[in-house]
Short mmCIF file of C-alpha atoms and ligand atoms in Angstrom, two decimals:
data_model
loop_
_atom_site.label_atom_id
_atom_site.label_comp_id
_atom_site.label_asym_id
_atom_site.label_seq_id
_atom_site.Cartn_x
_atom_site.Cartn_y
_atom_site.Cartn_z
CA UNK A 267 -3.17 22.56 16.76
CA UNK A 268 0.24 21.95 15.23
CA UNK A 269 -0.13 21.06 11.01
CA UNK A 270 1.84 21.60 7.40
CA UNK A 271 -0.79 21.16 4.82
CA UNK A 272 -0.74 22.90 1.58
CA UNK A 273 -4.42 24.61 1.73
CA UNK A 274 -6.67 24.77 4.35
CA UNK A 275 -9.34 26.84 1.80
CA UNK A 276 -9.69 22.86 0.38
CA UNK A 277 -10.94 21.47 3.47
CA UNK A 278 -14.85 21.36 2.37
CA UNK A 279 -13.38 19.47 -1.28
CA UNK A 280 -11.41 17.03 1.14
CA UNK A 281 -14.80 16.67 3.44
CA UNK A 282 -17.17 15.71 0.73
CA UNK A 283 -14.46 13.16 -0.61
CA UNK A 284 -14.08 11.72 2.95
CA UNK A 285 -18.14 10.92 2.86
CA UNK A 286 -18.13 9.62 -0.29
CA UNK A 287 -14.97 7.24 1.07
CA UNK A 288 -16.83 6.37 3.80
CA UNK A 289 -20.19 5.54 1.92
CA UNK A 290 -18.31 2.89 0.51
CA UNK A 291 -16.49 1.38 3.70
CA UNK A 292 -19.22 -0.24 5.83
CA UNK A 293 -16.80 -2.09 7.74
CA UNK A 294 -14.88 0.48 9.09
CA UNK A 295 -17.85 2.66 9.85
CA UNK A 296 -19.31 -0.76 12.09
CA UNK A 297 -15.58 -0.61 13.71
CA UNK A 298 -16.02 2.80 14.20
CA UNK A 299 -19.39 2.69 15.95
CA UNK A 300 -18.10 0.05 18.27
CA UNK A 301 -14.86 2.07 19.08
CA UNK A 302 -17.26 5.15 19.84
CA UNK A 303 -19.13 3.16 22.11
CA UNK A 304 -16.24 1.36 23.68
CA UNK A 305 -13.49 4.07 22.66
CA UNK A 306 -10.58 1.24 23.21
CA UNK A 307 -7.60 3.83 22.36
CA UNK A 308 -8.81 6.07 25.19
CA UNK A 309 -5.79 8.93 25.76
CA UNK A 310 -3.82 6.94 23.13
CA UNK A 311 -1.08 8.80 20.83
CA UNK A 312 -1.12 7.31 17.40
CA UNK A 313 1.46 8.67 15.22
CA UNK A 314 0.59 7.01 11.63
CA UNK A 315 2.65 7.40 8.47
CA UNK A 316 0.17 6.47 5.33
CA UNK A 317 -0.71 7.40 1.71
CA UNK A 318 -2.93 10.50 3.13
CA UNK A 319 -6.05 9.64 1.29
CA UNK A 320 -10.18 10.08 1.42
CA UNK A 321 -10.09 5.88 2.60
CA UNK A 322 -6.99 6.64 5.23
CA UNK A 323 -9.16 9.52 6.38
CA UNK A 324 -11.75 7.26 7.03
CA UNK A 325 -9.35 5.01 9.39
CA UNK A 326 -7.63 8.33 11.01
CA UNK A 327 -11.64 9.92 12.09
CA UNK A 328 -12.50 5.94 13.37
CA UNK A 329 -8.73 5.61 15.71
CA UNK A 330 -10.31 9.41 16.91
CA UNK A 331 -13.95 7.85 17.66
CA UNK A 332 -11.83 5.35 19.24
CA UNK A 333 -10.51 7.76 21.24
CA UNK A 334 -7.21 8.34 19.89
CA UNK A 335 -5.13 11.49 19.64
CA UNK A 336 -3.67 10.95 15.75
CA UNK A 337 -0.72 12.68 14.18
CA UNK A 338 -0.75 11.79 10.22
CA UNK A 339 2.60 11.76 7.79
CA UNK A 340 2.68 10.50 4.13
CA UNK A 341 4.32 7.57 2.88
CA UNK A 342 4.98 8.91 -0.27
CA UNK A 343 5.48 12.65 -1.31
CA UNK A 344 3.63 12.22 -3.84
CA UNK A 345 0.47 10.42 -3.26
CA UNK A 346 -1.29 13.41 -0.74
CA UNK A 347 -4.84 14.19 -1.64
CA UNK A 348 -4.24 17.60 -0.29
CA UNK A 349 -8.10 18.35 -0.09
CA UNK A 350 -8.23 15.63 2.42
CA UNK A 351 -5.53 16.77 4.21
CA UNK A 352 -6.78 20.06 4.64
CA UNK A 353 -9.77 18.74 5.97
CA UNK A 354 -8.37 16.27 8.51
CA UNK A 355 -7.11 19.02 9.58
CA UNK A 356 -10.36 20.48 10.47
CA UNK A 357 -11.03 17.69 12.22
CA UNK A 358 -8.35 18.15 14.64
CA UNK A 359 -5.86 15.53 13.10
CA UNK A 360 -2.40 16.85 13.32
CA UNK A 361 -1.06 16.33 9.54
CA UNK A 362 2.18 17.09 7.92
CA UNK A 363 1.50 16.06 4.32
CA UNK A 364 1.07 17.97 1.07
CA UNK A 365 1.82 16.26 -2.30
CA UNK A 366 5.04 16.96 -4.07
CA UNK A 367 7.35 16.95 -0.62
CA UNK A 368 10.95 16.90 -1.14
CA UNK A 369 12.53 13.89 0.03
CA UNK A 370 13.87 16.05 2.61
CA UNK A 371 10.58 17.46 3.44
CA UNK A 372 9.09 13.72 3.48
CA UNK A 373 11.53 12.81 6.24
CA UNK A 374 11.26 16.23 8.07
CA UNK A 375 7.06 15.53 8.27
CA UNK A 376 8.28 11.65 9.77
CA UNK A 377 10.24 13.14 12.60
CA UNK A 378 7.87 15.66 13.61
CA UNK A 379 5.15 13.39 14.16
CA UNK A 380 7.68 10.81 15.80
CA UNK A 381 8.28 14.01 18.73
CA UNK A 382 4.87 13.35 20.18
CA UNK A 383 6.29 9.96 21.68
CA UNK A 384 3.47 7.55 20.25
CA UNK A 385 2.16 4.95 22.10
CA UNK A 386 0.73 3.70 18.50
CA UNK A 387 2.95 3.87 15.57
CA UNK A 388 0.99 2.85 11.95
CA UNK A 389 3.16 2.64 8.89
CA UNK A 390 3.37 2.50 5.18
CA UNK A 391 6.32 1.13 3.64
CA UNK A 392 8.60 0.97 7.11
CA UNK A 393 10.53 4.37 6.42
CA UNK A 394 8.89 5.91 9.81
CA UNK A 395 9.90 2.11 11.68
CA UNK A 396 13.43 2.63 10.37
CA UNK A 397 13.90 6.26 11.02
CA UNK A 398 12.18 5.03 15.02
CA UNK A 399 14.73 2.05 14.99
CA UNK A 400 18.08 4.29 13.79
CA UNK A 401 17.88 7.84 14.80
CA UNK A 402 15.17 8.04 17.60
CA UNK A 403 15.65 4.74 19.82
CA UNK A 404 14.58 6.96 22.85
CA UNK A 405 11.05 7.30 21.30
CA UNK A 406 11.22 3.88 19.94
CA UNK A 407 11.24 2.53 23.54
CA UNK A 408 7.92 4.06 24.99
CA UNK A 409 6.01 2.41 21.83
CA UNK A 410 3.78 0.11 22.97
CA UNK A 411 3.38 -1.12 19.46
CA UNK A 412 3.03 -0.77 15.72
CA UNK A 413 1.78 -1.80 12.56
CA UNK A 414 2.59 -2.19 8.98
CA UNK A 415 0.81 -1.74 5.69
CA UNK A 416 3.06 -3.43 3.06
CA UNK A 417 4.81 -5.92 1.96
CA UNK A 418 8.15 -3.98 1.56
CA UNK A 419 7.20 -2.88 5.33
CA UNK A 420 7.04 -6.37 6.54
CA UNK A 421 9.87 -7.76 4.72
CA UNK A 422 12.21 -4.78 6.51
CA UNK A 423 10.36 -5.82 9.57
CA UNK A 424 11.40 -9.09 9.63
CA UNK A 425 15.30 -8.13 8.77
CA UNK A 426 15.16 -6.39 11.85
CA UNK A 427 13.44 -8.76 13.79
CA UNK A 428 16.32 -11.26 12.75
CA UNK A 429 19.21 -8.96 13.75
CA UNK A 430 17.15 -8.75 17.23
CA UNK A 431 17.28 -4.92 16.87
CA UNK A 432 13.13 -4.19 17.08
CA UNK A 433 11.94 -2.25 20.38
CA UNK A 434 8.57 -3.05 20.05
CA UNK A 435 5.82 -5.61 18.97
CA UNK A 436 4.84 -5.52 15.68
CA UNK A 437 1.44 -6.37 13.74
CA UNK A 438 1.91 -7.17 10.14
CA UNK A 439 -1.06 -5.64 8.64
CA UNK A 440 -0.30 -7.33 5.19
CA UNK A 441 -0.18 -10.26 6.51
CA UNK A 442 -3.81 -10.49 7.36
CA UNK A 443 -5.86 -12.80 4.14
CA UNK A 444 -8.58 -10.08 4.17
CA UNK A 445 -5.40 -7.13 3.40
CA UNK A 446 -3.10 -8.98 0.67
CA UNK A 447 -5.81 -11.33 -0.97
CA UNK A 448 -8.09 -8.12 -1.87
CA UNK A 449 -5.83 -4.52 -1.79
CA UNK A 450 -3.14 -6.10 -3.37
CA UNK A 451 -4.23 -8.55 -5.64
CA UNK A 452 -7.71 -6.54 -6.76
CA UNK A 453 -6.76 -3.38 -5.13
CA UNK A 454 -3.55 -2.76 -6.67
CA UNK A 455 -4.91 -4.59 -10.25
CA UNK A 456 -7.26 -2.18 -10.99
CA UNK A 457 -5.87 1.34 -9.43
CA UNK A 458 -2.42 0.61 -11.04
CA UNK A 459 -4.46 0.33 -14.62
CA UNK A 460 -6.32 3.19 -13.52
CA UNK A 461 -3.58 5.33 -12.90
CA UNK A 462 -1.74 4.07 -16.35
CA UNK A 463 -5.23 5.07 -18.19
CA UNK A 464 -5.87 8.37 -16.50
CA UNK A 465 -1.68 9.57 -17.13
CA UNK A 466 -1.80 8.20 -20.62
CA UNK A 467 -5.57 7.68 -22.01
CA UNK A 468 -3.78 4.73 -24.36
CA UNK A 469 -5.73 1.70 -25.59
CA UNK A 470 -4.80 -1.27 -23.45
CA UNK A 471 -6.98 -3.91 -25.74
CA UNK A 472 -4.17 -5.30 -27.99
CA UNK A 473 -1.15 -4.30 -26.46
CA UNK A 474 1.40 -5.86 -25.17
CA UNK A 475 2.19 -5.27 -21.55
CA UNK A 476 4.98 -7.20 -19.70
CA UNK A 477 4.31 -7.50 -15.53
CA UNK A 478 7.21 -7.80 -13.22
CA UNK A 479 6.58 -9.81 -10.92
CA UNK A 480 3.83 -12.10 -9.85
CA UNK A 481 3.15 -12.04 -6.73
CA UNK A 482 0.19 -10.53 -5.14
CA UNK A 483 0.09 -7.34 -6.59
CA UNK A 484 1.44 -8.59 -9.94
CA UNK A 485 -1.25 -11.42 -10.41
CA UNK A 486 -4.07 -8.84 -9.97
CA UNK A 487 -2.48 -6.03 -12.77
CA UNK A 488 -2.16 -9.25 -15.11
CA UNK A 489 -5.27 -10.38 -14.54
CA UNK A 490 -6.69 -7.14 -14.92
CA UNK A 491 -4.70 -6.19 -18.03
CA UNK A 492 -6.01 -9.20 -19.72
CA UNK A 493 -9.43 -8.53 -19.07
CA UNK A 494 -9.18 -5.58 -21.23
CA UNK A 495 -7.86 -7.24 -24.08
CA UNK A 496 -3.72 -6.98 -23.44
CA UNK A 497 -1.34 -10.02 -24.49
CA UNK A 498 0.01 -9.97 -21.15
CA UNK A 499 3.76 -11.02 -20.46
CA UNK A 500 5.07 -12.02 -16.63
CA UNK A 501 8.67 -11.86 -15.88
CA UNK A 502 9.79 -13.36 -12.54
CA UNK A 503 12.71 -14.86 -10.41
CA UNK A 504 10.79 -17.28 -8.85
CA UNK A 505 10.22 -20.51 -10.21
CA UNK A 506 7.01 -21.59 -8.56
CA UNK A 507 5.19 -18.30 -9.17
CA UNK A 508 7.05 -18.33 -12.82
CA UNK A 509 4.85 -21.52 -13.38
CA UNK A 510 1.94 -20.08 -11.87
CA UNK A 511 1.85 -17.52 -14.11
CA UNK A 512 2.62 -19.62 -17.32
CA UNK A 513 -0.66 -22.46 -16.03
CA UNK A 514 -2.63 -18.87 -15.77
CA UNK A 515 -2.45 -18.54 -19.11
CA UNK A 516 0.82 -15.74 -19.30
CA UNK A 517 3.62 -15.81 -21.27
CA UNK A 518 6.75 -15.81 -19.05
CA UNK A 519 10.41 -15.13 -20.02
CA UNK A 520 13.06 -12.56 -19.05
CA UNK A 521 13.04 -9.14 -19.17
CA UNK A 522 15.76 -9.23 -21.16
CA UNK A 523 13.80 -10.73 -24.32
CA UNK A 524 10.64 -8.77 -22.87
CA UNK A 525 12.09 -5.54 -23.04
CA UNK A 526 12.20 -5.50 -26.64
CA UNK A 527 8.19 -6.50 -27.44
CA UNK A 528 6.56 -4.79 -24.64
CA UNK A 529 4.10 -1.70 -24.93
CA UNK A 530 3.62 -1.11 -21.75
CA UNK A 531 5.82 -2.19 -18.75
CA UNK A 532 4.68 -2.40 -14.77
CA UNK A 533 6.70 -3.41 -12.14
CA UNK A 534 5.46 -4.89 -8.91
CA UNK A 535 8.26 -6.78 -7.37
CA UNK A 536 9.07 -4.84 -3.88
CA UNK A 537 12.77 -5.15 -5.89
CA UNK A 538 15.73 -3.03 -6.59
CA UNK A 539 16.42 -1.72 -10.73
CA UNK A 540 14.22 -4.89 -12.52
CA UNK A 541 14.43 -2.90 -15.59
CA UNK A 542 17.52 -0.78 -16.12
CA UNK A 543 19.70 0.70 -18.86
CA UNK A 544 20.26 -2.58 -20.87
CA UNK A 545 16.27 -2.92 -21.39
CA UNK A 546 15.85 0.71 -21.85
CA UNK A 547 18.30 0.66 -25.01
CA UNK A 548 16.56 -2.13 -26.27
CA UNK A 549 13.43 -1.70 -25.65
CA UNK A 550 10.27 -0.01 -28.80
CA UNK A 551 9.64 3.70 -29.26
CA UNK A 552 6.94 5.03 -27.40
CA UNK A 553 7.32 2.31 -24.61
CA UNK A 554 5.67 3.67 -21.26
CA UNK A 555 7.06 2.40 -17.91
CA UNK A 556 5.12 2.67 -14.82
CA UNK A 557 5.67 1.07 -11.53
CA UNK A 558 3.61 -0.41 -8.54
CA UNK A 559 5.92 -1.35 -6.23
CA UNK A 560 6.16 0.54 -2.94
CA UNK A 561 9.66 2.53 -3.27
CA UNK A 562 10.87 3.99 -6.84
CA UNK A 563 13.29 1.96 -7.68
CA UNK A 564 12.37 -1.00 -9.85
CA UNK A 565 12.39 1.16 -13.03
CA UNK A 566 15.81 2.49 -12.43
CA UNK A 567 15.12 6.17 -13.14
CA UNK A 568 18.59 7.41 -12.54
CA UNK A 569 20.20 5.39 -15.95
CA UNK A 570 17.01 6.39 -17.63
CA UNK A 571 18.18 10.10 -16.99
CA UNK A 572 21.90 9.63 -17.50
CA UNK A 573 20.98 7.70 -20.91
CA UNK A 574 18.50 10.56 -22.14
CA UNK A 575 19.29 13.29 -23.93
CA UNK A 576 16.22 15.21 -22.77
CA UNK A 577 13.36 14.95 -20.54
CA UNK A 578 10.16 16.52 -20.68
CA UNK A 579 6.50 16.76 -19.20
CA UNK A 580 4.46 15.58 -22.18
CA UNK A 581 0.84 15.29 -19.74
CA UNK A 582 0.08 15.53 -16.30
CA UNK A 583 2.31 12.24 -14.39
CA UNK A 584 3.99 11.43 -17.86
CA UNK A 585 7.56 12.35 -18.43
CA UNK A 586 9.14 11.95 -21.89
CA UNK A 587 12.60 10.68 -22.36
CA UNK A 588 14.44 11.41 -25.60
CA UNK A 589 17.18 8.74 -26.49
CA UNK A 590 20.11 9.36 -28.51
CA UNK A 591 18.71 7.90 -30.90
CA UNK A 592 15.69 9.22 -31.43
CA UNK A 593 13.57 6.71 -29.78
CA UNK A 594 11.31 8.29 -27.01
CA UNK A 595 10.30 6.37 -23.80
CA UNK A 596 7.50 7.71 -21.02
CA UNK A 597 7.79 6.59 -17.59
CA UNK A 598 5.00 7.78 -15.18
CA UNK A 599 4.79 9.12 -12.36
CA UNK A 600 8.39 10.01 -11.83
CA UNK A 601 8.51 5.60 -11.10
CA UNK A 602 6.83 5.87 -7.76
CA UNK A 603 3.46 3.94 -7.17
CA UNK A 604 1.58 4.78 -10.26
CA UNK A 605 -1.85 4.08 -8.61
CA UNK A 606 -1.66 6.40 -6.00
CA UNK A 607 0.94 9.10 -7.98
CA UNK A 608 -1.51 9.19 -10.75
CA UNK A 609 -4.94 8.32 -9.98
CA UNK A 610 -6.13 8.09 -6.36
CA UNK A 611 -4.79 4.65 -5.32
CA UNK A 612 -7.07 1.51 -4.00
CA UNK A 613 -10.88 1.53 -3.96
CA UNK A 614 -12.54 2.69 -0.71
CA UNK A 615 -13.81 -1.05 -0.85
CA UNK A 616 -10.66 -2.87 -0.93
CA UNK A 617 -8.99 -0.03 1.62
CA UNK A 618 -12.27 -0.61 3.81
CA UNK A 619 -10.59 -4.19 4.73
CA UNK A 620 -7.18 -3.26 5.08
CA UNK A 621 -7.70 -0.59 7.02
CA UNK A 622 -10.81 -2.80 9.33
CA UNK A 623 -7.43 -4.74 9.85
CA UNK A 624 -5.21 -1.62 11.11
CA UNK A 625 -7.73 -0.46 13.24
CA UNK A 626 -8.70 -3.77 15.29
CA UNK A 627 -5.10 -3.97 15.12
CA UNK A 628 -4.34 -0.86 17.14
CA UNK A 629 -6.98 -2.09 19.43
CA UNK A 630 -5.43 -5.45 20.28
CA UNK A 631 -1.80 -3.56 20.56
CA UNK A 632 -3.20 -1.63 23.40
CA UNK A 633 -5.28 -4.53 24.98
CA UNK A 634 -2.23 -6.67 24.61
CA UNK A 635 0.99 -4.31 25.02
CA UNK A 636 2.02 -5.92 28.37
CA UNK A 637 2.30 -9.37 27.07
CA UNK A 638 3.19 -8.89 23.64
CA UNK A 639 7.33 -9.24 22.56
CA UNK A 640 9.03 -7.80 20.61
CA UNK A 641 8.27 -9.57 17.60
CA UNK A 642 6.28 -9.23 14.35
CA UNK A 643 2.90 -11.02 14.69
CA UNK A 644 0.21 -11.82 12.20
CA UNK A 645 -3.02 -10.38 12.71
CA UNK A 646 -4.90 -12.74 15.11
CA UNK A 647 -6.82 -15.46 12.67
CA UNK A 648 -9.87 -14.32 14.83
CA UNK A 649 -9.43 -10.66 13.69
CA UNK A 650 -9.09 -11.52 9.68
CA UNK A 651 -12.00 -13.93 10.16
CA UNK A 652 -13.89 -11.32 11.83
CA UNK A 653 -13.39 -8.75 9.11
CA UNK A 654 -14.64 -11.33 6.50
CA UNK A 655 -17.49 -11.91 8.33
CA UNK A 656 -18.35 -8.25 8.30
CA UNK A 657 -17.62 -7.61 4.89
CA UNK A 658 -18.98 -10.34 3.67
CA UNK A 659 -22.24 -9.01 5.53
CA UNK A 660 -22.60 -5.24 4.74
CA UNK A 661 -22.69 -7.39 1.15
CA UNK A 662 -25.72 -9.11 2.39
CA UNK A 663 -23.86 -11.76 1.52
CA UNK A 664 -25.35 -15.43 3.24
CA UNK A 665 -22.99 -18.22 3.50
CA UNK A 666 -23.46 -22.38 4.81
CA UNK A 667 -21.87 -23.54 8.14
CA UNK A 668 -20.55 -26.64 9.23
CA UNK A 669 -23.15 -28.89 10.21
CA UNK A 670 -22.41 -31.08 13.55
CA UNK A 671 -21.91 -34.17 11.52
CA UNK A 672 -19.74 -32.70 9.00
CA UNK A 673 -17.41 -30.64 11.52
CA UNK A 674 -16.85 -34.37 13.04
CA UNK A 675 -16.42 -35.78 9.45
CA UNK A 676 -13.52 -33.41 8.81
CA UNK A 677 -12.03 -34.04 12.51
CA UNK A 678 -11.87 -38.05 12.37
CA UNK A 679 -9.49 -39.74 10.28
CA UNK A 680 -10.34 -43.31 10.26
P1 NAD B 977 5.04 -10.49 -3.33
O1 NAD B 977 6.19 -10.88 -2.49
O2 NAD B 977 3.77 -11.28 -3.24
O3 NAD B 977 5.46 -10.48 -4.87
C1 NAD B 977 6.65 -9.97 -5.36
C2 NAD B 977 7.08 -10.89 -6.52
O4 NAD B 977 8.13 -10.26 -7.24
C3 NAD B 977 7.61 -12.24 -6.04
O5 NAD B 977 6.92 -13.28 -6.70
C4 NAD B 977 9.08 -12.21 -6.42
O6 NAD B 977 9.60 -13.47 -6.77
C5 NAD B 977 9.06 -11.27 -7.61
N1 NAD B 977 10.35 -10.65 -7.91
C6 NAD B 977 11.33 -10.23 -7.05
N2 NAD B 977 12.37 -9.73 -7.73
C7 NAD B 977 12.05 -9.82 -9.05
C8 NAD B 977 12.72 -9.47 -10.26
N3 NAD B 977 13.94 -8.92 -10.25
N4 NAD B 977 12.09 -9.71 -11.43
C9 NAD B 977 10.86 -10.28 -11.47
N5 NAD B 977 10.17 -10.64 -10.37
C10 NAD B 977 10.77 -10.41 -9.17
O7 NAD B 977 4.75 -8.97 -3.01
P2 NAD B 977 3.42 -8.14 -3.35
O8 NAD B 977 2.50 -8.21 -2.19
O9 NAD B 977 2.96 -8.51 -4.69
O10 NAD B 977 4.03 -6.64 -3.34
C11 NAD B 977 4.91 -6.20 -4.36
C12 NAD B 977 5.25 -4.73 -4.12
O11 NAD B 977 4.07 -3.93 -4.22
C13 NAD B 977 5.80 -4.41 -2.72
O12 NAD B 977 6.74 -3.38 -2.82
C14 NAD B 977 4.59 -3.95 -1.96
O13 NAD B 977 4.91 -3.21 -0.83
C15 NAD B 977 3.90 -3.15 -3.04
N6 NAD B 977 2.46 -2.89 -2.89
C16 NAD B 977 2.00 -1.79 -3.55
C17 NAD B 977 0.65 -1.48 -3.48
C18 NAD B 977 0.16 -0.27 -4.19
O14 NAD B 977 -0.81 0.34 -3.75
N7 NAD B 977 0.77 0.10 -5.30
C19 NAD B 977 -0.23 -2.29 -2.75
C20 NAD B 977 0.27 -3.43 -2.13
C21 NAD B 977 1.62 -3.73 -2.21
N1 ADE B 978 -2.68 2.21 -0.64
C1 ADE B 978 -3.21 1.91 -1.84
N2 ADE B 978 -4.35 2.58 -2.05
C2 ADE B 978 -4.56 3.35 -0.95
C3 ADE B 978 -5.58 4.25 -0.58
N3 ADE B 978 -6.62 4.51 -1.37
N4 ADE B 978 -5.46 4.86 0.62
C4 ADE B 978 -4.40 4.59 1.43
N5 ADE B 978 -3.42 3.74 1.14
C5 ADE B 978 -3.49 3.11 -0.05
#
């Protein structure tokens, strides 16, 4: 058994989190009686690079009831539970993940795992795609197919599905209604709030907090900051979802004018340096800047550190930055994904969709891989459906159905 954990001695912490993930993911745990029955990924190598969490442990033991052989990476090196990686280890997964890797380190863990020539490749972000796509092409080839989690993992997807570089078929995860509607939008709303309350402890009710972007993930933090009593802000580059967010209710202007009122700043935009040195200078003392975008660069730490003239770790995930003059700003989690950095990213609710979606998904690549191209795909509407219905049933949930007349109703136009 080949593995680079931090501490194996946390394995029975990591187990009992795993049960209490999987209490609360009845989909997965229907998936994963079917696949035991059925075991669909039968002598399949899945080599999956994921935030390695109690809910991704959940999807890693039902691709092994499945069947599957998994390898496990993190797509951050910061967001490993390591308890649960010391147990997955126990379980025979073969993990390379401990929380605080070096970037170095983080790469080094995504080309071990790529060695084992995957037939299944899962990813978080697209870093272990990319790395597949420019430095192991030979590997790349024998995929039958892969997935992605994210919409910064989709959006590289695409690029290189335009350029006509991709060697294999893709399923975009994200795409799926029952992924971005729900992790997202509630997922991401209330873990990114979570993580800003469990780094800081602050009183949101009454402050102002200014949210970059509002797309899917930004719409659920605003929402979600308003319910507990913030004036909420929106700042986007989109004119449709710009209006959206103004008929919600939101004030919208640019960061430049929001910089200098906001209390609390969170950017979800999938973007490159959305708030950089000309908002930090302007922008109040005590201001804390947290980000929930996938990568670590929409609060552009690197002019926050060439502006400062000192740093320091104030509380666990909260660094303070001393300005010449005087003013003091606290950005957390170092500006990577502040939900999963500091506190322990989605619900096992929300990840017990997403992650219904990856595994049905590695079961169609392998059904499918001689017909598929090499293209991204949606999920099949019949999978997303599917997980609805299931969710919407371990909530013993009832809903109507068409009735004969009205299903010919809606088909007739005269
Ligand atoms: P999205 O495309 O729905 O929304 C992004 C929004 O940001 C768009 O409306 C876009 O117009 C806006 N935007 C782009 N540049 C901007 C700028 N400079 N200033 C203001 N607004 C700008 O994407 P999404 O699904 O909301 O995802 C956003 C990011 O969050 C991605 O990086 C995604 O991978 C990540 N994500 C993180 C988590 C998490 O657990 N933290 C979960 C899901 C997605
Ligand atoms: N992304 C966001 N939250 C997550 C979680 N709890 N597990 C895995 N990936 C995630």
């Amino acid at each position: 058994m080949s593995y680079k954990v931090r501490d194996l001695s946390l394995a029975e912490k990591g187990k009992i989190q795993i049960e209490w993930a999987s209490k609360h993911m009845p989909v997965l745990n229907m998936i994963s009686k079917e696949f035991s029955e059925e075991k669909p990924l039968k002598e399949v190598r899945i080599a999956a690079v994921l935030h390695v969490t109690k809910e991704t442990a959940v999807l890693v033991k039902t691709l092994m009831n499945g069947g599957a052989e998994v390898w496990l990476a993190a797509s951050n090196p910061m967001s490993t539970q390591d308890d649960v990686a010391a147990a997955l280890v126990m379980e025979g997964v073969h993990v390379y993940a401990w929380r605080g890797e070096t970037v170095e380190e983080y790469f080094d863990a995504i080309k071990t795992i790529a060695k084992v020539e995957p037939h299944i490749v899962i990813d978080d972000g697209g870093d272990f795609h990319a790395y597949l796509h420019s430095s192991a092409l030979e590997i790349a080839e024998k995929v039958y197919g892969g997935t992605e989690e994210t919409t910064t993992g989709v959006i590289r997807l695409r690029v290189m599905e335009k350029q006509g570089i991709l060697r294999y078929p893709v399923i975009a995860v994200n795409n799926a209604l029952t992924k971005f509607m729900f992790d997202n939008r509630y997922g991401t709303g209330q873990s990114a709030l979570d993580g800003i309350l469990r780094a800081t402890n602050i009183l949101l009710a009454g402050k102002t907090v200014v949210v970059a972007g509002y797309g899917w993930v930004g719409r659920g933090i605003a929402w979600r900051a308003r319910g507990m009593g913030a004036r909420v802000i929106v700042t986007e580059v989109d004119p449709i979802r710009a209006l959206e967010a103004v008929m919600d209710g939101f004030e919208v202007m640019k960061m430049d004018r929001a910089c200098e009122i906001g209390d609390v700043f969170i950017t979800a935009t999938g973007n490159i340096n959305v708030i950089t040195r000309r908002h930090f200078e302007k922008m109040k003392d005590g201001a804390v800047l947290a980000n929930a975008g996938h990568f670590d660069v929409e609060v552009s730490v690197k002019e926050l550190e060439a502006i400062a003239v000192s740093k320091r770790d104030v509380r666990n995930c909260v660094t303070e930055y001393a300005l010449p003059d005087g003013r003091k700003l606290y950005l957390l989690g170092r500006g990577r994904l502040v939900n999963l950095v500091c506190a322990e990213g989605h619900s096992s609710e929300v990840m017990d969709m997403s992650f219904a979606n990856q595994a049905l998904a590695a079961k169609f690549i392998v059904k499918n891989r001689y017909s598929l191209q090499k293209k991204v795909y949606d999920v099949p509407k019949e999978v997303d459906t599917h997980v609805a219905i299931l969710k919407l049933k371990s909530m013993n949930i009832e809903i109507d159905s068409l009735s004969e007349e009205q299903r010919k109703y809606l088909e007739s136009w005269i």
